[in-house]
mmCIF file of C-alpha atoms in Angstrom:
data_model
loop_
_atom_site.group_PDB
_atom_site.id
_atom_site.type_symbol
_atom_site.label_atom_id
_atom_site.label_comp_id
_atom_site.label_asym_id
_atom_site.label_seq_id
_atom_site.Cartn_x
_atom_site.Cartn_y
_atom_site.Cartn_z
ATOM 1 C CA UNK A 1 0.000 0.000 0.000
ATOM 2 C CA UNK A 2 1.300 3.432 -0.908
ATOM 3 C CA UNK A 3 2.232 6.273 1.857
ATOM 4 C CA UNK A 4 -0.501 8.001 0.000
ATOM 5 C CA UNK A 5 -3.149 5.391 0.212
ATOM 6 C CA UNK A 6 -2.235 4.960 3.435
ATOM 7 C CA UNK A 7 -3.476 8.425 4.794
ATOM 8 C CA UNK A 8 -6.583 8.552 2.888
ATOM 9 C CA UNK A 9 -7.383 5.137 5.097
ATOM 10 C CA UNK A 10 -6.706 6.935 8.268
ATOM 11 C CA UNK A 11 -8.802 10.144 7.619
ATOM 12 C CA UNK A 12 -11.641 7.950 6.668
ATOM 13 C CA UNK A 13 -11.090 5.711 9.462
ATOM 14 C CA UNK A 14 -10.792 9.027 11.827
ATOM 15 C CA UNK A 15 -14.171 10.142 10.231
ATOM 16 C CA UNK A 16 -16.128 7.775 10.812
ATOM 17 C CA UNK A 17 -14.780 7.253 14.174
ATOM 18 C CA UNK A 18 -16.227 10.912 15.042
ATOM 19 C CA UNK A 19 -19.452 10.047 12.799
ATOM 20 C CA UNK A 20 -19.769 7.308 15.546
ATOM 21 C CA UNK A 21 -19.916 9.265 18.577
ATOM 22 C CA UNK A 22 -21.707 12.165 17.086
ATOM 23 C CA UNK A 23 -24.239 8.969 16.906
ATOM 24 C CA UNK A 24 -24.088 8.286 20.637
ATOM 25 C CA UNK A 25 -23.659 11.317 22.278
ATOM 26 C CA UNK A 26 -27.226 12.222 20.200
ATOM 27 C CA UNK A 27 -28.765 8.612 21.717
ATOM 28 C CA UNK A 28 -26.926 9.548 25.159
ATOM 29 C CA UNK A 29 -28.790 12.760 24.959
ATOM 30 C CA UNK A 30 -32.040 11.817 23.978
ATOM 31 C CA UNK A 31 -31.621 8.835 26.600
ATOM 32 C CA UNK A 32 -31.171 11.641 29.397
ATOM 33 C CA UNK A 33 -34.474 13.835 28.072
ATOM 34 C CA UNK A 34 -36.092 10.849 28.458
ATOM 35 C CA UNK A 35 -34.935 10.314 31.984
ATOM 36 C CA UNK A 36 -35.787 13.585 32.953
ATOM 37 C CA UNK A 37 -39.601 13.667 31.561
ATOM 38 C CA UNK A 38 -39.811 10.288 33.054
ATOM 39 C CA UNK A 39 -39.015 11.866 36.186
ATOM 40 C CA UNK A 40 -41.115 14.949 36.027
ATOM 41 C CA UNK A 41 -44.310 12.542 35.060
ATOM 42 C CA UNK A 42 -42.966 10.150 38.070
ATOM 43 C CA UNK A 43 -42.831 13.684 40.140
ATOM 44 C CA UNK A 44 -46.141 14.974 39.593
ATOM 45 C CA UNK A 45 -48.283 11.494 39.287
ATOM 46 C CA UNK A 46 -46.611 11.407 43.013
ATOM 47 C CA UNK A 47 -47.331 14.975 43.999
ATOM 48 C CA UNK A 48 -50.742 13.933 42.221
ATOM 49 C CA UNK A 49 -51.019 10.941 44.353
ATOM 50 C CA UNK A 50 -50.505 12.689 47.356
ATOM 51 C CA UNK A 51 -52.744 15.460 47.146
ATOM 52 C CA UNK A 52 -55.403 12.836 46.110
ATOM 53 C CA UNK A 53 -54.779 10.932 49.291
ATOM 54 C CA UNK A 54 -54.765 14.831 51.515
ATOM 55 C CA UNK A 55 -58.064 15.522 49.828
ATOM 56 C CA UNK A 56 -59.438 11.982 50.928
ATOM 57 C CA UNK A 57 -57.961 11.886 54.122
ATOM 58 C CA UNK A 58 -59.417 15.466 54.834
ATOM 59 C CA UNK A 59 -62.986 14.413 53.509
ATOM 60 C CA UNK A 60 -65.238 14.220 56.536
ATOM 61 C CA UNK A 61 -65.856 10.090 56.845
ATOM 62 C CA UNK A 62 -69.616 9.481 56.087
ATOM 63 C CA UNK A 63 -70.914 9.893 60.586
ATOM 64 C CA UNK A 64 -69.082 12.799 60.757
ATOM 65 C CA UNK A 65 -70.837 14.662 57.077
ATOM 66 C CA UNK A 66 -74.075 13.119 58.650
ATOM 67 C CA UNK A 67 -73.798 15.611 61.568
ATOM 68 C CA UNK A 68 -74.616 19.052 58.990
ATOM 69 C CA UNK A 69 -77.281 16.855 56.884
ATOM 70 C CA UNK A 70 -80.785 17.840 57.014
ATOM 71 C CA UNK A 71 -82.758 15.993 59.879
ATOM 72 C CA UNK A 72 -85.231 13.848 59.058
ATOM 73 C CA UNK A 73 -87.853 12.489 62.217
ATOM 74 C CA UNK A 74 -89.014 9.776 62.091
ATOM 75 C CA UNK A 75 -93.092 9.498 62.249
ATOM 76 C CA UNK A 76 -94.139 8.605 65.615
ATOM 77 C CA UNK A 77 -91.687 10.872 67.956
ATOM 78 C CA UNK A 78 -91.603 14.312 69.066
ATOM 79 C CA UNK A 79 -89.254 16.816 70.482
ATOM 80 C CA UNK A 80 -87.653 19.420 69.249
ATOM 81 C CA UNK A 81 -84.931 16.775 66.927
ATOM 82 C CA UNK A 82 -87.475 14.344 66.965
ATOM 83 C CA UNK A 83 -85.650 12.168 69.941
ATOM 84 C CA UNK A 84 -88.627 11.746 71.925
ATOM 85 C CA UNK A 85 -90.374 8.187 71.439
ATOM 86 C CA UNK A 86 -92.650 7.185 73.775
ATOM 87 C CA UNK A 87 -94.964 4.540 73.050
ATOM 88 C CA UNK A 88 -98.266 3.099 74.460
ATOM 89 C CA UNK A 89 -101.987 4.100 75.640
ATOM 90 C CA UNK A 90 -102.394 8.073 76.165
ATOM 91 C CA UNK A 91 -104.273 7.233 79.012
ATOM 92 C CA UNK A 92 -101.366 5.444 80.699
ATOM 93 C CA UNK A 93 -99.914 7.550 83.755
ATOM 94 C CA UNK A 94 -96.772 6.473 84.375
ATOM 95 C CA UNK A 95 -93.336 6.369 81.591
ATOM 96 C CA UNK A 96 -90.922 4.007 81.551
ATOM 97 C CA UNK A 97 -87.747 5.200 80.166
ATOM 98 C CA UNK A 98 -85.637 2.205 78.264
ATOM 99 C CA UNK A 99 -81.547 3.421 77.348
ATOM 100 C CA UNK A 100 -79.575 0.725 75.435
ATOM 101 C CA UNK A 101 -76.906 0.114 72.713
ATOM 102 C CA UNK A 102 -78.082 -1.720 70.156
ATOM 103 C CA UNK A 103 -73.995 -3.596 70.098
ATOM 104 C CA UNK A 104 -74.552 -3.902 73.741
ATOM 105 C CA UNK A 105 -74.636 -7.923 74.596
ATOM 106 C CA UNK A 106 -76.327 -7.077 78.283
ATOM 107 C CA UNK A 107 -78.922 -5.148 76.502
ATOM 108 C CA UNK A 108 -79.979 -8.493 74.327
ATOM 109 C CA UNK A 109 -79.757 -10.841 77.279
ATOM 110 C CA UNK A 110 -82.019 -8.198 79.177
ATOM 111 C CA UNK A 111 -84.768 -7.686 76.272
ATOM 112 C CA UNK A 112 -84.658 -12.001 75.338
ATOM 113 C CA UNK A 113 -85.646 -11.770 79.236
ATOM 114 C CA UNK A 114 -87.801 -9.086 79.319
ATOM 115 C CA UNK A 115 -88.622 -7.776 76.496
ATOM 116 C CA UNK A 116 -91.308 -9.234 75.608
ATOM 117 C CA UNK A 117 -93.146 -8.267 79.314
ATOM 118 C CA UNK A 118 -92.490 -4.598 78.579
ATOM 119 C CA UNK A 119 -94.548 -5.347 75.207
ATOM 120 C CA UNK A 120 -97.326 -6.720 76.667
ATOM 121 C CA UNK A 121 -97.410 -3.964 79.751
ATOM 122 C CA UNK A 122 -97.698 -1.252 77.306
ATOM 123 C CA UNK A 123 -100.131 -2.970 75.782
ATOM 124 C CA UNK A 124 -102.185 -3.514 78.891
ATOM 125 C CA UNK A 125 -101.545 0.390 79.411
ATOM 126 C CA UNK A 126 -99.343 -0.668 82.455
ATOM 127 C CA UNK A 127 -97.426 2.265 81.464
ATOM 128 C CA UNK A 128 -95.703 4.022 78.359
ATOM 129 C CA UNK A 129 -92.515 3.067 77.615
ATOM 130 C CA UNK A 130 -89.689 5.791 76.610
ATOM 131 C CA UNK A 131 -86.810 4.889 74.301
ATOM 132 C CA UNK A 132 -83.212 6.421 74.461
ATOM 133 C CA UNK A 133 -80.888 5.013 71.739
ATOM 134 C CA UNK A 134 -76.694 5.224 72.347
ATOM 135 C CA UNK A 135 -74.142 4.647 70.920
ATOM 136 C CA UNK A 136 -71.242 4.646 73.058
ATOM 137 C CA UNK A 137 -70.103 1.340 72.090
ATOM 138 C CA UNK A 138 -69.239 2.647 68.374
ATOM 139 C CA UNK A 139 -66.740 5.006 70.600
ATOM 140 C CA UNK A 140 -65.429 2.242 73.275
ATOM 141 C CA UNK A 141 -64.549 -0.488 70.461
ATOM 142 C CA UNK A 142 -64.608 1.491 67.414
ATOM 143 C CA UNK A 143 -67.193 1.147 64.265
ATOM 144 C CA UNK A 144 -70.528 2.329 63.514
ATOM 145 C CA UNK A 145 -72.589 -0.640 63.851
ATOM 146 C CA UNK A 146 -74.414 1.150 67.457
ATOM 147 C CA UNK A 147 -75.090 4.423 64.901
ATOM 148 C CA UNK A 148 -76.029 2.424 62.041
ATOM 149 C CA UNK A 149 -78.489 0.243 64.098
ATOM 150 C CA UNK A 150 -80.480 3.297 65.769
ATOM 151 C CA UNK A 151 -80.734 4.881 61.933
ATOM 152 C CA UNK A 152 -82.043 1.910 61.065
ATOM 153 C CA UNK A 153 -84.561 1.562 63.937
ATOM 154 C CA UNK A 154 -85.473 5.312 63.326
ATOM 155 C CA UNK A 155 -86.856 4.157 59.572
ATOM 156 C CA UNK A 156 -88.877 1.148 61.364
ATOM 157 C CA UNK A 157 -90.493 3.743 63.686
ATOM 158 C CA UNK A 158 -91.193 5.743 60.990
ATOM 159 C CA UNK A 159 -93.477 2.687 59.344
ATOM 160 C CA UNK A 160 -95.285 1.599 63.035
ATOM 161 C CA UNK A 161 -94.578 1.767 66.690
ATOM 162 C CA UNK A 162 -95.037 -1.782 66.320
ATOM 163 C CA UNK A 163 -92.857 -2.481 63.666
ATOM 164 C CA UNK A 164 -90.162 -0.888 65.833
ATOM 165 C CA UNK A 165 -90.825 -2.659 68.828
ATOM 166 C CA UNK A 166 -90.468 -5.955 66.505
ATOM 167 C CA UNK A 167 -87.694 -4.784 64.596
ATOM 168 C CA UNK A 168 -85.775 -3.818 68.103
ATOM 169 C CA UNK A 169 -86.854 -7.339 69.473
ATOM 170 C CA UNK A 170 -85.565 -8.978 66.264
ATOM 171 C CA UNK A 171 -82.013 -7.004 66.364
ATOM 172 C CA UNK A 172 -81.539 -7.935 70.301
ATOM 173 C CA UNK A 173 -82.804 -11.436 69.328
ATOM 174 C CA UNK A 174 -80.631 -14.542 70.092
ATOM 175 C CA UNK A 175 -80.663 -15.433 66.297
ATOM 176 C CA UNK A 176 -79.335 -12.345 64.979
ATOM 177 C CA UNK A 177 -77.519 -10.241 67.686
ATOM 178 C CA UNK A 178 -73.907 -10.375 67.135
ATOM 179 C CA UNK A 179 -70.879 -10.428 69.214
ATOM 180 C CA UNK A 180 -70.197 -7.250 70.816
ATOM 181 C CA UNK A 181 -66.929 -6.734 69.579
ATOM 182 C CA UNK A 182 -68.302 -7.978 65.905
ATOM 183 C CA UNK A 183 -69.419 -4.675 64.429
ATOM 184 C CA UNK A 184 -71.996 -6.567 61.969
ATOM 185 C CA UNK A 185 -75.026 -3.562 62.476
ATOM 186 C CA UNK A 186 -72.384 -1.415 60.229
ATOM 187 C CA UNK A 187 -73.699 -4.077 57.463
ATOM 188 C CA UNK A 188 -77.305 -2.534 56.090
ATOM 189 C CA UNK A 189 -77.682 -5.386 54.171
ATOM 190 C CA UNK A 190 -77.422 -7.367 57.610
ATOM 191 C CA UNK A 191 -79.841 -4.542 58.794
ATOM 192 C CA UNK A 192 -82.174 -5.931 56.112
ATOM 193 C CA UNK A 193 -81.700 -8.959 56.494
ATOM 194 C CA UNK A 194 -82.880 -8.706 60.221
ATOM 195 C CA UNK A 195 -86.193 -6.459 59.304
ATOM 196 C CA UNK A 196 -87.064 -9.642 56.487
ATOM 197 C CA UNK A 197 -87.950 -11.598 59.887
ATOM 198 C CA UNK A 198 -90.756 -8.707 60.855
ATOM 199 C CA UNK A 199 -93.745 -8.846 58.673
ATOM 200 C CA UNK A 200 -94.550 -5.237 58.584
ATOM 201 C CA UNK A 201 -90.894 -4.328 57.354
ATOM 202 C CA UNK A 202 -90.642 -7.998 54.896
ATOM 203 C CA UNK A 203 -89.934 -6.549 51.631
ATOM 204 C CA UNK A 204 -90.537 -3.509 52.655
ATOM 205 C CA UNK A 205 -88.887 -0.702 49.727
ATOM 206 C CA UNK A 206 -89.461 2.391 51.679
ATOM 207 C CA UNK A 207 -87.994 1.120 54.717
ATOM 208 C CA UNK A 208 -84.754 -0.487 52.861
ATOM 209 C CA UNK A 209 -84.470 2.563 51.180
ATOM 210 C CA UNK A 210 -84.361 4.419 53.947
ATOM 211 C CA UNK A 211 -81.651 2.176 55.749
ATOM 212 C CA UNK A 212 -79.392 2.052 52.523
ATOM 213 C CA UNK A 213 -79.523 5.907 51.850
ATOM 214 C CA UNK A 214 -79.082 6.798 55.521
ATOM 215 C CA UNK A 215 -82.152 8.852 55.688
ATOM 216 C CA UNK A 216 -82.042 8.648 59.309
ATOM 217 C CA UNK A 217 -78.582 8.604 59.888
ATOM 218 C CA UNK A 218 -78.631 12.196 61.335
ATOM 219 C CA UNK A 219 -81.828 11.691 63.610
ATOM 220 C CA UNK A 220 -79.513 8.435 65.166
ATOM 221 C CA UNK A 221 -76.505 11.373 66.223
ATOM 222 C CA UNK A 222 -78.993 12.915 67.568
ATOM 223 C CA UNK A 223 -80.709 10.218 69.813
ATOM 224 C CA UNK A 224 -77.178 9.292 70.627
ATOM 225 C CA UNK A 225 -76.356 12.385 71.867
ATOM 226 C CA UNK A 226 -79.307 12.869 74.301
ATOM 227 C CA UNK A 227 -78.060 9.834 75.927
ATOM 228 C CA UNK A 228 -74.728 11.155 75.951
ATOM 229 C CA UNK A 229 -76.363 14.220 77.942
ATOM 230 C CA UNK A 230 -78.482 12.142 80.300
ATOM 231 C CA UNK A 231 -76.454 10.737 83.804
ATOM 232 C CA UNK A 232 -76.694 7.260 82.768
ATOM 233 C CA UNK A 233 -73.553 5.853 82.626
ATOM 234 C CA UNK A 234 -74.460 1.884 81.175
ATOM 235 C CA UNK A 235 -76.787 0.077 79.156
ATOM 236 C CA UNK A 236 -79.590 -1.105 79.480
ATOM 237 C CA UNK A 237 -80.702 1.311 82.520
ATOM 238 C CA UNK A 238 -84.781 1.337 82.995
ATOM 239 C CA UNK A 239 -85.807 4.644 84.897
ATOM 240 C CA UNK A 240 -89.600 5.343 86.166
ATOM 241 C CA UNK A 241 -90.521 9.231 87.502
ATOM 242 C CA UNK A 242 -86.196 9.673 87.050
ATOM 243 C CA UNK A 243 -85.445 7.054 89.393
ATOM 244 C CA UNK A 244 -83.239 4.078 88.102
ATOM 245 C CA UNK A 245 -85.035 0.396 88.498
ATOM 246 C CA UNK A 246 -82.711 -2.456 89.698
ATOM 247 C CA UNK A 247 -82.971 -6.045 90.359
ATOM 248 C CA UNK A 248 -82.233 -8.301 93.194
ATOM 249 C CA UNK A 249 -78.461 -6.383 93.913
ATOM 250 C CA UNK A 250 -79.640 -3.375 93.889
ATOM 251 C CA UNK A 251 -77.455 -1.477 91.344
ATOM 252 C CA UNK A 252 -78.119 -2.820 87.789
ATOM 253 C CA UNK A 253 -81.571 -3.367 85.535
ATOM 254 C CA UNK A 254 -83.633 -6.151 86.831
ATOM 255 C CA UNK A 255 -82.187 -8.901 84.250
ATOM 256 C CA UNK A 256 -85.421 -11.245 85.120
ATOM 257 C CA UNK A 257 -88.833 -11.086 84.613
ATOM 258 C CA UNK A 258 -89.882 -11.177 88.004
ATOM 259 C CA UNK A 259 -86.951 -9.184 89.300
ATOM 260 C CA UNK A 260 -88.675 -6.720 86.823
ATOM 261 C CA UNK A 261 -92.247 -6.767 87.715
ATOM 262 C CA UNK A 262 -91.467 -6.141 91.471
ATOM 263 C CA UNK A 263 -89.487 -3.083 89.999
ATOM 264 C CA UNK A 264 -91.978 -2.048 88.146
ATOM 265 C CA UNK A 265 -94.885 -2.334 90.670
ATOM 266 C CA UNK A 266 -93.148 -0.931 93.041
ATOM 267 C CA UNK A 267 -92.258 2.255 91.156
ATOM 268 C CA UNK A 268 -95.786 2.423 89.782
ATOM 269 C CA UNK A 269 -97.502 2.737 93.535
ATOM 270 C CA UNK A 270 -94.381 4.993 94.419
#
């Protein structure tokens, strides 16, 4: 090979030597830009991400945006938030007031005792009985099955008297009241379920509507916090003219039926 020759080999060599990187340091760079939207889209899908989950953190859950909806009574109370429901004869002269939690599991051995005395009193026009919903339990073990219960007892008033005194009997029954630390009232379907067993709520569309839309989710806040303002301090606590009715040890509800009846009579000639 000629001296001549062999220059013009290393000049084209040399060129396309710098052709070559010209090549990659283009790929390099477009490698980089593409790093660096990458990034920015990785950046703001995050920042994205996070402000979604501020937002949705910072949304009221749904008890606590049930506190500024519109209050709806249910038919058969009175009061000024509709949290007065007394039931029986007009003619009766003596109330007895009834405070439980639907979770509470002393409450549904108490009304599988006595429950179904109380029933038949008012219907004798023995007396009227008062009801005072809580909800404490929803506080002391967390959940919203106590809440969720009283809504749902607030739509059964609203079809009967009755039907709520069978749909309360039902939901303390053996059969369908859960553990207390098994928050299963949060469950309207469960709620349903439960009101299928009382003929006056079977099938009944209004009254499932008004358990799945909440309509009385804001009337059950209420009733739960006029317990929270009363002195009693446990469930269930029966009261006649204020003063607390106990059975045989002298501090808590008569649990029996004729540990109840002597409380009862007793308080009615009082």
């Amino acid at each position: 090979m000629s001296k001549r020759n062999s220059q013009s080999a290393k000049m084209a060599a040399r060129e396309r030597l710098r052709e070559e990187r010209e090549r990659q340091a283009k790929k390099a760079k477009i490698r980089r830009q593409l790093v660096v939207a990458a990034s920015v889209v990785g950046v703001l899908a995050a920042a994205g991400g996070i402000g979604y989950a501020v937002v949705q953190a910072n949304k009221p859950d749904h008890w606590e945006a049930a506190k500024d909806a519109e209050l709806v009574k249910p038919a058969n109370t009175s009061g000024k938030d509709g949290t007065t429901v007394v039931i029986g004869k007009a003619d009766a002269k003596k109330t007895l007031e009834l405070y439980e939690d639907p979770r509470c599991p002393i409450c549904a051995s108490f009304e599988q005792s006595v429950g179904k005395t109380i029933e038949k009193d008012v219907e004798d026009g023995k007396y009227k009985v008062q009801f005072i919903g809580a909800s404490f339990l929803d506080r002391n073990l967390t959940g919203e099955g106590s809440k969720n219960a009283l809504s749902a007892l607030g739509a059964a008033l609203d079809v009967s008297p009755e039907a709520f005194l069978a749909y309360k009997s039902a939901l303390y029954s053996a059969e369908f009241h859960p553990e207390e630390t098994d928050d299963k009232f949060k469950d309207d379907a469960y709620l349903i379920k439960v009101a299928d067993s009382v003929d006056a709520l079977k099938n009944n569309k209004e009254f499932q509507a008004a358990v799945k839309d909440g309509t009385y989710d804001r009337w059950a806040l209420e009733m739960s916090d006029k317990f929270d303002g009363s002195d009693v301090q446990g469930t269930p606590t029966v009261k006649m003219d204020g003063k607390k009715l106990t059975g045989s040890d002298g501090e808590n509800a008569p649990m029996t039926v004729d540990e109840f009846t002597a409380a009862v009579d007793k308080a009615l000639k009082g």
